[in-house]
PDB file of C-alpha atoms in Angstrom:
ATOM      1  CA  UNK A   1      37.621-119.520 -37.509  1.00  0.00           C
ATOM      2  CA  UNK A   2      34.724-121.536 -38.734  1.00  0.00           C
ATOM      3  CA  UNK A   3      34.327-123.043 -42.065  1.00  0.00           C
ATOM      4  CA  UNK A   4      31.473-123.050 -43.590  1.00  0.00           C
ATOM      5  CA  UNK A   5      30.274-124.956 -46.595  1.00  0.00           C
ATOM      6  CA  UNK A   6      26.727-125.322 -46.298  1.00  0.00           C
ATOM      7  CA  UNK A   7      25.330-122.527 -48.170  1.00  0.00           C
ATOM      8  CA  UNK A   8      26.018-119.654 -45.332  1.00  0.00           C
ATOM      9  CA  UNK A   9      26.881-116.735 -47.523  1.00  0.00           C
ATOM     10  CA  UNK A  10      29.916-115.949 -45.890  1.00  0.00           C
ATOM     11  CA  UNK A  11      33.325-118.728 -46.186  1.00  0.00           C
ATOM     12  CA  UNK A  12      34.289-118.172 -42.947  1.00  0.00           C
ATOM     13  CA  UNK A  13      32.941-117.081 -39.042  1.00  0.00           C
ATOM     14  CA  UNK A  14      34.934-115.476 -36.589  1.00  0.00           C
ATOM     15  CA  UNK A  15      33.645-116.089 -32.999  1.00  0.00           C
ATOM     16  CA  UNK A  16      34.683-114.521 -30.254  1.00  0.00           C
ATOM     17  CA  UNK A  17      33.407-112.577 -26.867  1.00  0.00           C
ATOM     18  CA  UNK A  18      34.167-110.587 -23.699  1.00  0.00           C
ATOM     19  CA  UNK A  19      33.951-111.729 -20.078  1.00  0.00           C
ATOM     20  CA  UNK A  20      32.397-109.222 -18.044  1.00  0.00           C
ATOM     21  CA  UNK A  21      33.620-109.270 -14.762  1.00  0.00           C
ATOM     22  CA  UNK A  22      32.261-107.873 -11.804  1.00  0.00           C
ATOM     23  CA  UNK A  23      33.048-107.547  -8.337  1.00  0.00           C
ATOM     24  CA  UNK A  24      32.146-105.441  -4.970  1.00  0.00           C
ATOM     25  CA  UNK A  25      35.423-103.560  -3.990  1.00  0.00           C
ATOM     26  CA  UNK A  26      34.400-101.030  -0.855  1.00  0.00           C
ATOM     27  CA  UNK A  27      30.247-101.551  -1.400  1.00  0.00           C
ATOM     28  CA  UNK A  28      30.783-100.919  -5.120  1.00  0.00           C
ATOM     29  CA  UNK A  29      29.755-102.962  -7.912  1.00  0.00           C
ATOM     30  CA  UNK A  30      33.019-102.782 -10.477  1.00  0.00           C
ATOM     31  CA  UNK A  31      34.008-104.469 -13.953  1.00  0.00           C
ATOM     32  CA  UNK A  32      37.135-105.274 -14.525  1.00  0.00           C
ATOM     33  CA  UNK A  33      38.541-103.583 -17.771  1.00  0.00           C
ATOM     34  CA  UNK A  34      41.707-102.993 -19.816  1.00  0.00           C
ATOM     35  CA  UNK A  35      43.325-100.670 -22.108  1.00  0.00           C
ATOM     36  CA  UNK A  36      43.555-102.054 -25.759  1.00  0.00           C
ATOM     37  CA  UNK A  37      47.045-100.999 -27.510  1.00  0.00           C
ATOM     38  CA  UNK A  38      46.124-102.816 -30.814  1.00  0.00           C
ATOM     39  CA  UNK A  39      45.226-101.055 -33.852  1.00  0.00           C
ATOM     40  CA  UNK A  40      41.444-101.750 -33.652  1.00  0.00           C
ATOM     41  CA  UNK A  41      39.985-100.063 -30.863  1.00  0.00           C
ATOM     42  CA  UNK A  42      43.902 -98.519 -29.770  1.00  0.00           C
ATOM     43  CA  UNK A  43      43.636 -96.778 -26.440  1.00  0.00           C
ATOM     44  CA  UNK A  44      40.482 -97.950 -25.835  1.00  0.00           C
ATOM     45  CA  UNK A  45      38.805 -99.723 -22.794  1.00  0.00           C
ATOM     46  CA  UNK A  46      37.390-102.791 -22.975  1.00  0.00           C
ATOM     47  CA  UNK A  47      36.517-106.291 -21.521  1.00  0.00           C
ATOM     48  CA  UNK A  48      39.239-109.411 -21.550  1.00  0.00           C
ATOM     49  CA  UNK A  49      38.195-111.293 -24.487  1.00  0.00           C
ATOM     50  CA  UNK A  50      39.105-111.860 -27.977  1.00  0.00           C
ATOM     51  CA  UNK A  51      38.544-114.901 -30.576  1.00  0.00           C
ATOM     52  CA  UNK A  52      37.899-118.290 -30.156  1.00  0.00           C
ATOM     53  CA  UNK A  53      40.458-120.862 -31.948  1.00  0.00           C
ATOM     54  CA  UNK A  54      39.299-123.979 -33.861  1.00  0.00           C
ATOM     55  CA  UNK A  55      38.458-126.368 -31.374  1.00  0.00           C
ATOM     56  CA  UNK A  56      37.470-124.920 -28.786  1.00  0.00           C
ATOM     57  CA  UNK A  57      33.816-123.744 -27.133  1.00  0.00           C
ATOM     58  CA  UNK A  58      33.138-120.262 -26.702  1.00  0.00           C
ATOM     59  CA  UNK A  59      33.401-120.864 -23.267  1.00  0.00           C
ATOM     60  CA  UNK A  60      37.014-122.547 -23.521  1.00  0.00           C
ATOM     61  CA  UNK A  61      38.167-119.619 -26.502  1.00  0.00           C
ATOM     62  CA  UNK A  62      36.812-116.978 -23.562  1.00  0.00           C
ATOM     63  CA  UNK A  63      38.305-118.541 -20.770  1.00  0.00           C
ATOM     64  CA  UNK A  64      41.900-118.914 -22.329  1.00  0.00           C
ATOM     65  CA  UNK A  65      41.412-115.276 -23.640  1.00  0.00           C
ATOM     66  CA  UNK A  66      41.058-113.504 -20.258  1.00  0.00           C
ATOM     67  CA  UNK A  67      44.188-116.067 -18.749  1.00  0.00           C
ATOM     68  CA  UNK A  68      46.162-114.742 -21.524  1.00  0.00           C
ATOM     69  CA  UNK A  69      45.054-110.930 -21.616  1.00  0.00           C
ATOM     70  CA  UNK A  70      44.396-110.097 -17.930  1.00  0.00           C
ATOM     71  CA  UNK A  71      46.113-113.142 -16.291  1.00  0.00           C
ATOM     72  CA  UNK A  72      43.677-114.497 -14.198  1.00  0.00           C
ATOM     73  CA  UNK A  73      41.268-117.759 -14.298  1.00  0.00           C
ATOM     74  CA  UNK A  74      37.782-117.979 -15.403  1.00  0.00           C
ATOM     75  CA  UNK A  75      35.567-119.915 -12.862  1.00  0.00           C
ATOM     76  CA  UNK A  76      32.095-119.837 -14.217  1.00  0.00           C
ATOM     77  CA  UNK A  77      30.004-117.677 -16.637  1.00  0.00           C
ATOM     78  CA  UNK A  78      26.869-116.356 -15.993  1.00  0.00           C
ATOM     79  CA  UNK A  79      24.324-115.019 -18.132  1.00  0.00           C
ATOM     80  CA  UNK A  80      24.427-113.992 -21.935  1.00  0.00           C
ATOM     81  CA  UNK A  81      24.219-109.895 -21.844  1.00  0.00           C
ATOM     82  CA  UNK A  82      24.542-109.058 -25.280  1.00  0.00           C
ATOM     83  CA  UNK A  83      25.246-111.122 -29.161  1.00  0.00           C
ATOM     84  CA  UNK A  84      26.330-109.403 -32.052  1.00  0.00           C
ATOM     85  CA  UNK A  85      26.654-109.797 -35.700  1.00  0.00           C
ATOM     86  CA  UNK A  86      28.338-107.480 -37.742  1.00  0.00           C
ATOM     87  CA  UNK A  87      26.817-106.479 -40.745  1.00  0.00           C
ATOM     88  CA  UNK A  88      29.428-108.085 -43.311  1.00  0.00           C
ATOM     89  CA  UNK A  89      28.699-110.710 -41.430  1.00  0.00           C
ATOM     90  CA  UNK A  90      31.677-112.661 -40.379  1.00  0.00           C
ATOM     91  CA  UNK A  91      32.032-111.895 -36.551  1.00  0.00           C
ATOM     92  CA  UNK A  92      29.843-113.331 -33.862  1.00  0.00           C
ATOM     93  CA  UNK A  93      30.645-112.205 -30.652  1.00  0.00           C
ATOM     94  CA  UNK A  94      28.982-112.467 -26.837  1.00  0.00           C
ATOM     95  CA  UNK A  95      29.267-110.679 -24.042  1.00  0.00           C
ATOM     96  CA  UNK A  96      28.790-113.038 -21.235  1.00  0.00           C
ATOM     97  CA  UNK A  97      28.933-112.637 -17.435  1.00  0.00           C
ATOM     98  CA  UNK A  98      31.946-114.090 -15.567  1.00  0.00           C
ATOM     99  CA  UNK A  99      33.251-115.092 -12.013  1.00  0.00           C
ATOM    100  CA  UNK A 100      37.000-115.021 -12.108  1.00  0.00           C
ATOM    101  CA  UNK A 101      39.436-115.528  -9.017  1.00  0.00           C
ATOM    102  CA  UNK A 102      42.882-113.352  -8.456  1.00  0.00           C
ATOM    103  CA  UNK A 103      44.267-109.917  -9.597  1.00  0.00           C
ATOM    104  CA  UNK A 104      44.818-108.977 -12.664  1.00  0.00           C
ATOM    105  CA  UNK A 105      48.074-108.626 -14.669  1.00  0.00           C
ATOM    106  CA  UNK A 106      49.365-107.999 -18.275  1.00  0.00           C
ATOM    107  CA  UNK A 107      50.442-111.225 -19.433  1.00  0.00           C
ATOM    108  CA  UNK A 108      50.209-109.258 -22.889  1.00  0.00           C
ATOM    109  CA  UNK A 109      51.054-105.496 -22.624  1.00  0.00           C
ATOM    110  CA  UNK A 110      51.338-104.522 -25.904  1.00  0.00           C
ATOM    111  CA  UNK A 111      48.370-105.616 -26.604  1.00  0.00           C
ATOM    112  CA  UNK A 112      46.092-104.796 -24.044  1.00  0.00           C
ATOM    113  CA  UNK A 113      47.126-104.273 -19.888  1.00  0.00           C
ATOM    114  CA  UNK A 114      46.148-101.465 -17.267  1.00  0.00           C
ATOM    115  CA  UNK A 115      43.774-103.425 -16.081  1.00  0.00           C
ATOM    116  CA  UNK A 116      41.533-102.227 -13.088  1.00  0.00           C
ATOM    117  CA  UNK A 117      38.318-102.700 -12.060  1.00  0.00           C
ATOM    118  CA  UNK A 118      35.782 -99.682 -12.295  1.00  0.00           C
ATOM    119  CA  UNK A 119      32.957 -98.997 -10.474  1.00  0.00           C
ATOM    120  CA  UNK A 120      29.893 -99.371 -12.735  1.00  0.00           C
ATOM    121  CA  UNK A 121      29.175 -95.545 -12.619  1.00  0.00           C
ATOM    122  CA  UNK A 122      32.673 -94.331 -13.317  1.00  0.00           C
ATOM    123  CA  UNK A 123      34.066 -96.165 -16.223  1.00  0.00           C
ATOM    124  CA  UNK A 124      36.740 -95.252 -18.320  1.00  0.00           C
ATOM    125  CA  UNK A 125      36.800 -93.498 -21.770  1.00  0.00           C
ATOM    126  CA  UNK A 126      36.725 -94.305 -24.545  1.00  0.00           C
ATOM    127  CA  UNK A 127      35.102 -97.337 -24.108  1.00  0.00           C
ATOM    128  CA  UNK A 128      35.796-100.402 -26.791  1.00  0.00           C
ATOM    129  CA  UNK A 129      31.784-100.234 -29.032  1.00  0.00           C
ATOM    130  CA  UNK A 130      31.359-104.136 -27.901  1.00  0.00           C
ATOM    131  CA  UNK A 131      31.863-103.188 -24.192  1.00  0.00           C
ATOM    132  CA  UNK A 132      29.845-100.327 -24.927  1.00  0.00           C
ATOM    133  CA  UNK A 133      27.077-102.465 -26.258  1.00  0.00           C
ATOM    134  CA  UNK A 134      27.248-105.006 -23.499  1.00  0.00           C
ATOM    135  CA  UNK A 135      26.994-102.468 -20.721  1.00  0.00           C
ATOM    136  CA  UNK A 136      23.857-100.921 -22.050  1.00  0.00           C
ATOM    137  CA  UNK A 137      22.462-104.105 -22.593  1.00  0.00           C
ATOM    138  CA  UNK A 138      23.318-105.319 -19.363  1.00  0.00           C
ATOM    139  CA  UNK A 139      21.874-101.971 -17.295  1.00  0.00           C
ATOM    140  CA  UNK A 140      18.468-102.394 -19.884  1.00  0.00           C
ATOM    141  CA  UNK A 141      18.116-106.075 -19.259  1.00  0.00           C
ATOM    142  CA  UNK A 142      17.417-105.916 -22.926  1.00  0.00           C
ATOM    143  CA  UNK A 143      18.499-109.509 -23.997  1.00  0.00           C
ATOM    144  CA  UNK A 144      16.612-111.895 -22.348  1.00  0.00           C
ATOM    145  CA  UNK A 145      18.014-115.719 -22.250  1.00  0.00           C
ATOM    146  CA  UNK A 146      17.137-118.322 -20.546  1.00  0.00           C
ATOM    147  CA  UNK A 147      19.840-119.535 -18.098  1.00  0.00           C
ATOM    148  CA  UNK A 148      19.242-123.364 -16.864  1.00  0.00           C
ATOM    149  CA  UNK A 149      22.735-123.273 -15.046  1.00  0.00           C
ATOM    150  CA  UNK A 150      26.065-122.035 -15.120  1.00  0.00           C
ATOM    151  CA  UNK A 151      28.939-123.730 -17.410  1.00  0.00           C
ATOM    152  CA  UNK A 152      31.699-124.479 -14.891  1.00  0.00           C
ATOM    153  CA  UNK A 153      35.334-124.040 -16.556  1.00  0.00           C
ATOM    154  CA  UNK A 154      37.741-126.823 -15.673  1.00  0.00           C
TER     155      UNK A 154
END
């Protein structure tokens, strides 16, 4: 969490994000996503993800996220699909896309687990609102940002 003491109108900013993660199983374009068993969003699908820690990039707070909730390793992210600010005004959160090697477990499973990767065209419900957003976004090609290069996770 970030403090702020500069005249932002809110004391603190949590940032955070999902990983979207695709990948072609038997000519289908899939996402990986996982059930959340936490009370916001319970029972819910959604991307790996969560909150980055003081410290650390976006990049780095994602990357750790989906080791820790799915169990497998972040190569390199992709383009920005979708930002969002809440209205109160203390959550900024991405949805960024992802290239991630191995299968994934549930490192975590009372938090979140089941993880599987749906084809684009058959996902799960209920999705998570955030993965929600980021899918529309993503099929609209509604954001638009500038991508010079990929940032490679070490």
């Amino acid at each position: 969490m970030a403090e702020r003491n500069d005249g932002w109108p809110f004391n603190q900013l949590n940032i955070g994000g999902g990983a979207i993660i695709p990948r072609e199983i038997d000519g289908k374009v899939c996402v990986l996503m996982g059930q959340r068993f936490t009370p916001n969003g319970y029972m819910e699908w959604a991307f790996p993800g969560g909150k980055v820690e003081d410290g650390e990039t976006v990049f780095e707070g994602i990357s750790r996220e989906v080791l820790e909730e799915a169990g497998i390793k972040v190569k390199q992210f992709g383009k920005i699909v979708k930002i969002m600010f809440d209205q109160e005004g203390d959550y900024l959160g991405f949805g960024i896309l992802a290239e991630a090697d191995g299968e994934p477990s549930a490192p975590n499973p009372d938090e979140i687990g089941n993880w599987k990767f749906f084809p684009i065209d058959q996902l799960p419900e209920p999705l998570f609102k955030y993965a929600r957003e980021s899918l529309e976004c993503l099929a609209a090609g509604s954001i638009q940002i500038r991508r010079t290069s990929l940032t490679t996770v070490s």
